[in-house]
Amino acid sequence: MSAFDPDGDLSGDVAFRLVAASFVRLFWRRALLDQAIDWLLDHGYQVVRLDASAWTREEDLHTAIAQALEFPNYYGRNLDGLNDCLSDVTAFEYGARRDATGLVIVFTGYDRFAAHCPRAAQITLNIIADQARSASLFGHRMCCLVQTDDPDIRFDPVGAIPVLWNDSEWLDSKRHPD
Protein backbone atom coordinates (compact mmCIF):
# COMPACT_ATOMS: atom_id res chain seq x y z
CA MET A 1 0.00 0.00 0.00
CA SER A 2 1.35 3.37 -0.90
CA ALA A 3 1.32 6.45 1.23
CA PHE A 4 -1.72 8.69 1.09
CA ASP A 5 -2.22 10.46 -2.25
CA PRO A 6 -1.34 14.16 -1.79
CA ASP A 7 -3.47 15.02 -4.83
CA GLY A 8 -6.48 13.05 -3.62
CA ASP A 9 -9.41 14.31 -1.61
CA LEU A 10 -8.50 13.17 1.89
CA SER A 11 -11.27 15.07 3.66
CA GLY A 12 -13.37 11.93 4.07
CA ASP A 13 -10.49 9.54 4.65
CA VAL A 14 -10.86 8.45 8.27
CA ALA A 15 -7.48 6.72 8.31
CA PHE A 16 -5.69 9.85 7.13
CA ARG A 17 -7.45 11.95 9.75
CA LEU A 18 -6.49 9.44 12.43
CA VAL A 19 -2.77 9.25 11.63
CA ALA A 20 -2.13 12.81 10.46
CA ALA A 21 -1.58 14.00 14.04
CA SER A 22 -0.37 10.81 15.71
CA PHE A 23 -0.15 7.09 15.08
CA VAL A 24 -1.92 6.53 18.42
CA ARG A 25 -5.36 8.07 18.96
CA LEU A 26 -7.64 8.04 21.98
CA PHE A 27 -11.38 7.35 21.97
CA TRP A 28 -13.77 7.76 24.86
CA ARG A 29 -17.10 7.13 23.14
CA ARG A 30 -17.33 3.55 21.92
CA ALA A 31 -19.79 4.57 19.22
CA LEU A 32 -17.16 6.84 17.64
CA LEU A 33 -14.59 4.07 17.88
CA ASP A 34 -17.03 1.63 16.28
CA GLN A 35 -17.72 4.10 13.45
CA ALA A 36 -14.00 4.49 12.79
CA ILE A 37 -13.46 0.72 12.87
CA ASP A 38 -16.38 0.14 10.49
CA TRP A 39 -14.93 2.67 8.03
CA LEU A 40 -11.49 1.11 8.27
CA LEU A 41 -12.87 -2.39 7.71
CA ASP A 42 -14.93 -1.16 4.75
CA HIS A 43 -11.72 0.24 3.26
CA GLY A 44 -9.69 -2.94 3.55
CA TYR A 45 -7.83 -2.39 6.81
CA GLN A 46 -6.92 -5.31 9.03
CA VAL A 47 -8.26 -4.51 12.49
CA VAL A 48 -6.88 -6.37 15.51
CA ARG A 49 -9.00 -5.83 18.63
CA LEU A 50 -7.68 -6.37 22.14
CA ASP A 51 -9.80 -5.92 25.26
CA ALA A 52 -7.45 -4.56 27.90
CA SER A 53 -10.12 -4.04 30.56
CA ALA A 54 -9.25 -7.23 32.47
CA TRP A 55 -5.46 -6.92 32.20
CA THR A 56 -3.98 -6.48 35.65
CA ARG A 57 -0.40 -7.51 34.88
CA GLU A 58 1.99 -6.72 32.05
CA GLU A 59 1.99 -10.44 31.25
CA ASP A 60 -1.70 -10.14 30.30
CA LEU A 61 -0.77 -7.63 27.60
CA HIS A 62 1.98 -9.86 26.25
CA THR A 63 -0.24 -12.94 26.16
CA ALA A 64 -3.05 -11.15 24.32
CA ILE A 65 -0.93 -9.29 21.80
CA ALA A 66 1.22 -12.34 21.06
CA GLN A 67 -1.86 -14.36 20.24
CA ALA A 68 -3.60 -11.61 18.26
CA LEU A 69 -0.56 -10.81 16.11
CA GLU A 70 0.69 -14.39 15.83
CA PHE A 71 4.05 -13.72 17.49
CA PRO A 72 6.54 -16.60 17.30
CA ASN A 73 7.12 -18.91 20.27
CA TYR A 74 10.46 -17.24 21.03
CA TYR A 75 8.70 -13.94 21.89
CA GLY A 76 10.28 -12.84 25.16
CA ARG A 77 7.03 -11.49 26.65
CA ASN A 78 8.62 -8.24 27.72
CA LEU A 79 8.63 -4.72 26.30
CA ASP A 80 11.91 -5.17 24.41
CA GLY A 81 10.50 -8.32 22.85
CA LEU A 82 7.30 -6.46 21.98
CA ASN A 83 9.33 -3.86 20.15
CA ASP A 84 11.28 -6.54 18.27
CA CYS A 85 8.17 -8.50 17.27
CA LEU A 86 6.26 -5.40 16.20
CA SER A 87 9.22 -4.57 14.00
CA ASP A 88 8.68 -7.93 12.31
CA VAL A 89 4.95 -7.19 12.02
CA THR A 90 5.74 -3.95 10.20
CA ALA A 91 7.88 -5.99 7.80
CA PHE A 92 4.97 -8.41 7.17
CA GLU A 93 6.84 -11.38 8.67
CA TYR A 94 3.72 -12.26 10.69
CA GLY A 95 0.67 -10.59 12.18
CA ALA A 96 -0.02 -8.20 9.29
CA ARG A 97 -1.53 -9.03 5.92
CA ARG A 98 0.13 -7.60 2.82
CA ASP A 99 -3.22 -7.53 1.03
CA ALA A 100 -4.74 -5.22 3.67
CA THR A 101 -4.79 -1.45 3.29
CA GLY A 102 -3.10 -1.21 6.66
CA LEU A 103 -3.00 -2.60 10.19
CA VAL A 104 -4.99 -1.08 13.04
CA ILE A 105 -4.42 -2.25 16.60
CA VAL A 106 -7.40 -1.41 18.79
CA PHE A 107 -7.26 -1.49 22.58
CA THR A 108 -10.52 -1.19 24.52
CA GLY A 109 -10.70 -0.56 28.25
CA TYR A 110 -7.08 0.59 28.16
CA ASP A 111 -7.55 2.91 31.14
CA ARG A 112 -8.00 -0.12 33.41
CA PHE A 113 -4.73 -1.64 32.22
CA ALA A 114 -3.02 1.75 32.56
CA ALA A 115 -4.23 2.00 36.17
CA HIS A 116 -2.63 -1.38 36.99
CA CYS A 117 0.51 -1.05 34.84
CA PRO A 118 1.06 2.63 33.99
CA ARG A 119 4.65 2.21 32.81
CA ALA A 120 3.89 -0.74 30.55
CA ALA A 121 0.78 0.98 29.17
CA GLN A 122 2.76 4.10 28.26
CA ILE A 123 5.72 2.24 26.79
CA THR A 124 3.44 -0.03 24.75
CA LEU A 125 1.84 2.98 23.08
CA ASN A 126 5.26 4.50 22.46
CA ILE A 127 6.51 1.27 20.87
CA ILE A 128 3.48 1.09 18.61
CA ALA A 129 3.89 4.74 17.57
CA ASP A 130 7.57 4.19 16.77
CA GLN A 131 6.86 1.03 14.79
CA ALA A 132 3.97 2.67 12.91
CA ARG A 133 6.28 5.52 11.92
CA SER A 134 8.86 3.01 10.70
CA ALA A 135 6.20 1.07 8.80
CA SER A 136 5.06 4.26 7.06
CA LEU A 137 8.51 4.63 5.50
CA PHE A 138 7.73 1.51 3.48
CA GLY A 139 4.11 2.36 2.68
CA HIS A 140 2.74 0.08 5.41
CA ARG A 141 -0.04 1.97 7.11
CA MET A 142 -0.29 1.17 10.77
CA CYS A 143 -1.93 2.86 13.74
CA CYS A 144 -3.36 2.23 17.18
CA LEU A 145 -6.78 3.25 18.46
CA VAL A 146 -7.12 3.34 22.24
CA GLN A 147 -10.53 3.33 23.87
CA THR A 148 -10.75 4.50 27.47
CA ASP A 149 -13.67 4.87 29.85
CA ASP A 150 -11.82 7.71 31.57
CA PRO A 151 -12.49 10.93 29.62
CA ASP A 152 -9.67 12.68 31.48
CA ILE A 153 -6.92 10.11 30.89
CA ARG A 154 -3.60 11.49 29.76
CA PHE A 155 -0.51 9.82 28.38
CA ASP A 156 2.94 11.27 27.85
CA PRO A 157 3.83 11.95 24.21
CA VAL A 158 4.51 8.85 22.13
CA GLY A 159 6.74 8.37 19.13
CA ALA A 160 9.40 10.90 20.10
CA ILE A 161 12.40 10.58 17.84
CA PRO A 162 15.89 10.91 19.31
CA VAL A 163 18.63 12.63 17.39
CA LEU A 164 20.74 9.76 16.06
CA TRP A 165 24.13 9.54 14.42
CA ASN A 166 24.22 8.66 10.75
CA ASP A 167 24.75 5.02 9.78
CA SER A 168 28.44 5.54 9.05
CA GLU A 169 29.23 7.20 12.38
CA TRP A 170 26.90 5.57 14.89
CA LEU A 171 29.73 3.64 16.55
CA ASP A 172 31.70 5.77 19.02
CA SER A 173 34.90 4.43 17.50
CA LYS A 174 33.92 5.91 14.13
CA ARG A 175 33.77 9.39 15.68
CA HIS A 176 36.93 9.19 17.80
CA PRO A 177 40.00 8.64 15.63
CA ASP A 178 43.03 7.13 17.36
Tab-separated table of C-alpha atoms in Angstrom:
chain	number	residue	atom	x	y	z
A	1	MET	CA	0.000	0.000	0.000
A	2	SER	CA	1.352	3.367	-0.905
A	3	ALA	CA	1.316	6.453	1.231
A	4	PHE	CA	-1.718	8.695	1.086
A	5	ASP	CA	-2.216	10.464	-2.249
A	6	PRO	CA	-1.338	14.161	-1.786
A	7	ASP	CA	-3.467	15.022	-4.834
A	8	GLY	CA	-6.479	13.048	-3.620
A	9	ASP	CA	-9.410	14.314	-1.609
A	10	LEU	CA	-8.503	13.170	1.887
A	11	SER	CA	-11.267	15.073	3.661
A	12	GLY	CA	-13.371	11.935	4.067
A	13	ASP	CA	-10.491	9.538	4.645
A	14	VAL	CA	-10.859	8.455	8.270
A	15	ALA	CA	-7.481	6.718	8.308
A	16	PHE	CA	-5.690	9.850	7.132
A	17	ARG	CA	-7.447	11.953	9.752
A	18	LEU	CA	-6.491	9.438	12.431
A	19	VAL	CA	-2.766	9.255	11.633
A	20	ALA	CA	-2.127	12.812	10.458
A	21	ALA	CA	-1.583	14.005	14.041
A	22	SER	CA	-0.371	10.813	15.708
A	23	PHE	CA	-0.152	7.089	15.081
A	24	VAL	CA	-1.917	6.532	18.423
A	25	ARG	CA	-5.357	8.069	18.960
A	26	LEU	CA	-7.637	8.044	21.980
A	27	PHE	CA	-11.376	7.350	21.965
A	28	TRP	CA	-13.774	7.764	24.858
A	29	ARG	CA	-17.104	7.132	23.139
A	30	ARG	CA	-17.329	3.553	21.924
A	31	ALA	CA	-19.786	4.570	19.222
A	32	LEU	CA	-17.163	6.841	17.642
A	33	LEU	CA	-14.589	4.071	17.880
A	34	ASP	CA	-17.028	1.629	16.280
A	35	GLN	CA	-17.716	4.095	13.445
A	36	ALA	CA	-13.996	4.488	12.788
A	37	ILE	CA	-13.458	0.718	12.870
A	38	ASP	CA	-16.383	0.143	10.493
A	39	TRP	CA	-14.931	2.669	8.032
A	40	LEU	CA	-11.490	1.109	8.269
A	41	LEU	CA	-12.867	-2.388	7.709
A	42	ASP	CA	-14.925	-1.157	4.746
A	43	HIS	CA	-11.716	0.243	3.255
A	44	GLY	CA	-9.688	-2.941	3.554
A	45	TYR	CA	-7.833	-2.390	6.814
A	46	GLN	CA	-6.919	-5.311	9.031
A	47	VAL	CA	-8.260	-4.509	12.490
A	48	VAL	CA	-6.881	-6.371	15.506
A	49	ARG	CA	-8.997	-5.833	18.628
A	50	LEU	CA	-7.678	-6.365	22.138
A	51	ASP	CA	-9.800	-5.921	25.264
A	52	ALA	CA	-7.450	-4.559	27.904
A	53	SER	CA	-10.116	-4.041	30.563
A	54	ALA	CA	-9.246	-7.233	32.472
A	55	TRP	CA	-5.461	-6.919	32.195
A	56	THR	CA	-3.982	-6.478	35.653
A	57	ARG	CA	-0.400	-7.515	34.882
A	58	GLU	CA	1.986	-6.719	32.055
A	59	GLU	CA	1.995	-10.438	31.247
A	60	ASP	CA	-1.697	-10.136	30.300
A	61	LEU	CA	-0.766	-7.626	27.605
A	62	HIS	CA	1.976	-9.859	26.251
A	63	THR	CA	-0.243	-12.942	26.162
A	64	ALA	CA	-3.050	-11.151	24.321
A	65	ILE	CA	-0.933	-9.287	21.802
A	66	ALA	CA	1.225	-12.341	21.059
A	67	GLN	CA	-1.863	-14.355	20.237
A	68	ALA	CA	-3.598	-11.605	18.262
A	69	LEU	CA	-0.558	-10.809	16.110
A	70	GLU	CA	0.692	-14.385	15.832
A	71	PHE	CA	4.052	-13.717	17.491
A	72	PRO	CA	6.545	-16.600	17.297
A	73	ASN	CA	7.122	-18.906	20.266
A	74	TYR	CA	10.462	-17.239	21.034
A	75	TYR	CA	8.704	-13.945	21.889
A	76	GLY	CA	10.280	-12.839	25.160
A	77	ARG	CA	7.026	-11.490	26.647
A	78	ASN	CA	8.623	-8.237	27.720
A	79	LEU	CA	8.632	-4.715	26.299
A	80	ASP	CA	11.907	-5.165	24.409
A	81	GLY	CA	10.501	-8.325	22.847
A	82	LEU	CA	7.299	-6.462	21.978
A	83	ASN	CA	9.326	-3.855	20.145
A	84	ASP	CA	11.276	-6.540	18.271
A	85	CYS	CA	8.172	-8.502	17.268
A	86	LEU	CA	6.256	-5.396	16.200
A	87	SER	CA	9.221	-4.567	13.997
A	88	ASP	CA	8.680	-7.933	12.309
A	89	VAL	CA	4.951	-7.194	12.023
A	90	THR	CA	5.739	-3.945	10.202
A	91	ALA	CA	7.884	-5.988	7.797
A	92	PHE	CA	4.969	-8.407	7.173
A	93	GLU	CA	6.839	-11.377	8.669
A	94	TYR	CA	3.719	-12.259	10.694
A	95	GLY	CA	0.672	-10.588	12.176
A	96	ALA	CA	-0.021	-8.202	9.288
A	97	ARG	CA	-1.530	-9.027	5.924
A	98	ARG	CA	0.133	-7.600	2.823
A	99	ASP	CA	-3.225	-7.529	1.034
A	100	ALA	CA	-4.745	-5.222	3.670
A	101	THR	CA	-4.790	-1.451	3.286
A	102	GLY	CA	-3.104	-1.210	6.658
A	103	LEU	CA	-3.002	-2.601	10.189
A	104	VAL	CA	-4.985	-1.079	13.036
A	105	ILE	CA	-4.420	-2.248	16.595
A	106	VAL	CA	-7.404	-1.415	18.791
A	107	PHE	CA	-7.258	-1.489	22.579
A	108	THR	CA	-10.520	-1.190	24.518
A	109	GLY	CA	-10.696	-0.555	28.253
A	110	TYR	CA	-7.082	0.585	28.158
A	111	ASP	CA	-7.554	2.908	31.140
A	112	ARG	CA	-8.004	-0.116	33.411
A	113	PHE	CA	-4.733	-1.641	32.217
A	114	ALA	CA	-3.020	1.752	32.559
A	115	ALA	CA	-4.228	1.996	36.171
A	116	HIS	CA	-2.630	-1.378	36.992
A	117	CYS	CA	0.510	-1.048	34.845
A	118	PRO	CA	1.058	2.628	33.985
A	119	ARG	CA	4.653	2.213	32.814
A	120	ALA	CA	3.893	-0.743	30.547
A	121	ALA	CA	0.781	0.977	29.172
A	122	GLN	CA	2.763	4.101	28.259
A	123	ILE	CA	5.720	2.239	26.793
A	124	THR	CA	3.445	-0.026	24.749
A	125	LEU	CA	1.839	2.984	23.080
A	126	ASN	CA	5.258	4.498	22.463
A	127	ILE	CA	6.507	1.267	20.870
A	128	ILE	CA	3.475	1.086	18.607
A	129	ALA	CA	3.888	4.745	17.574
A	130	ASP	CA	7.571	4.187	16.771
A	131	GLN	CA	6.855	1.028	14.789
A	132	ALA	CA	3.972	2.674	12.914
A	133	ARG	CA	6.282	5.518	11.916
A	134	SER	CA	8.863	3.008	10.705
A	135	ALA	CA	6.199	1.072	8.798
A	136	SER	CA	5.063	4.260	7.060
A	137	LEU	CA	8.505	4.628	5.497
A	138	PHE	CA	7.728	1.511	3.475
A	139	GLY	CA	4.115	2.364	2.680
A	140	HIS	CA	2.744	0.081	5.408
A	141	ARG	CA	-0.042	1.974	7.105
A	142	MET	CA	-0.286	1.173	10.775
A	143	CYS	CA	-1.926	2.862	13.737
A	144	CYS	CA	-3.361	2.228	17.183
A	145	LEU	CA	-6.778	3.250	18.460
A	146	VAL	CA	-7.120	3.341	22.236
A	147	GLN	CA	-10.534	3.327	23.873
A	148	THR	CA	-10.753	4.502	27.473
A	149	ASP	CA	-13.673	4.866	29.854
A	150	ASP	CA	-11.824	7.707	31.567
A	151	PRO	CA	-12.490	10.928	29.625
A	152	ASP	CA	-9.669	12.678	31.481
A	153	ILE	CA	-6.924	10.109	30.894
A	154	ARG	CA	-3.604	11.493	29.762
A	155	PHE	CA	-0.509	9.816	28.383
A	156	ASP	CA	2.936	11.267	27.853
A	157	PRO	CA	3.829	11.953	24.212
A	158	VAL	CA	4.510	8.852	22.135
A	159	GLY	CA	6.738	8.367	19.126
A	160	ALA	CA	9.399	10.899	20.097
A	161	ILE	CA	12.398	10.584	17.841
A	162	PRO	CA	15.887	10.911	19.310
A	163	VAL	CA	18.632	12.634	17.390
A	164	LEU	CA	20.741	9.757	16.059
A	165	TRP	CA	24.131	9.540	14.423
A	166	ASN	CA	24.223	8.664	10.750
A	167	ASP	CA	24.752	5.025	9.776
A	168	SER	CA	28.436	5.536	9.051
A	169	GLU	CA	29.227	7.198	12.379
A	170	TRP	CA	26.901	5.568	14.892
A	171	LEU	CA	29.731	3.644	16.554
A	172	ASP	CA	31.699	5.771	19.020
A	173	SER	CA	34.901	4.432	17.504
A	174	LYS	CA	33.925	5.912	14.133
A	175	ARG	CA	33.766	9.393	15.680
A	176	HIS	CA	36.929	9.193	17.796
A	177	PRO	CA	39.999	8.638	15.631
A	178	ASP	CA	43.031	7.128	17.356
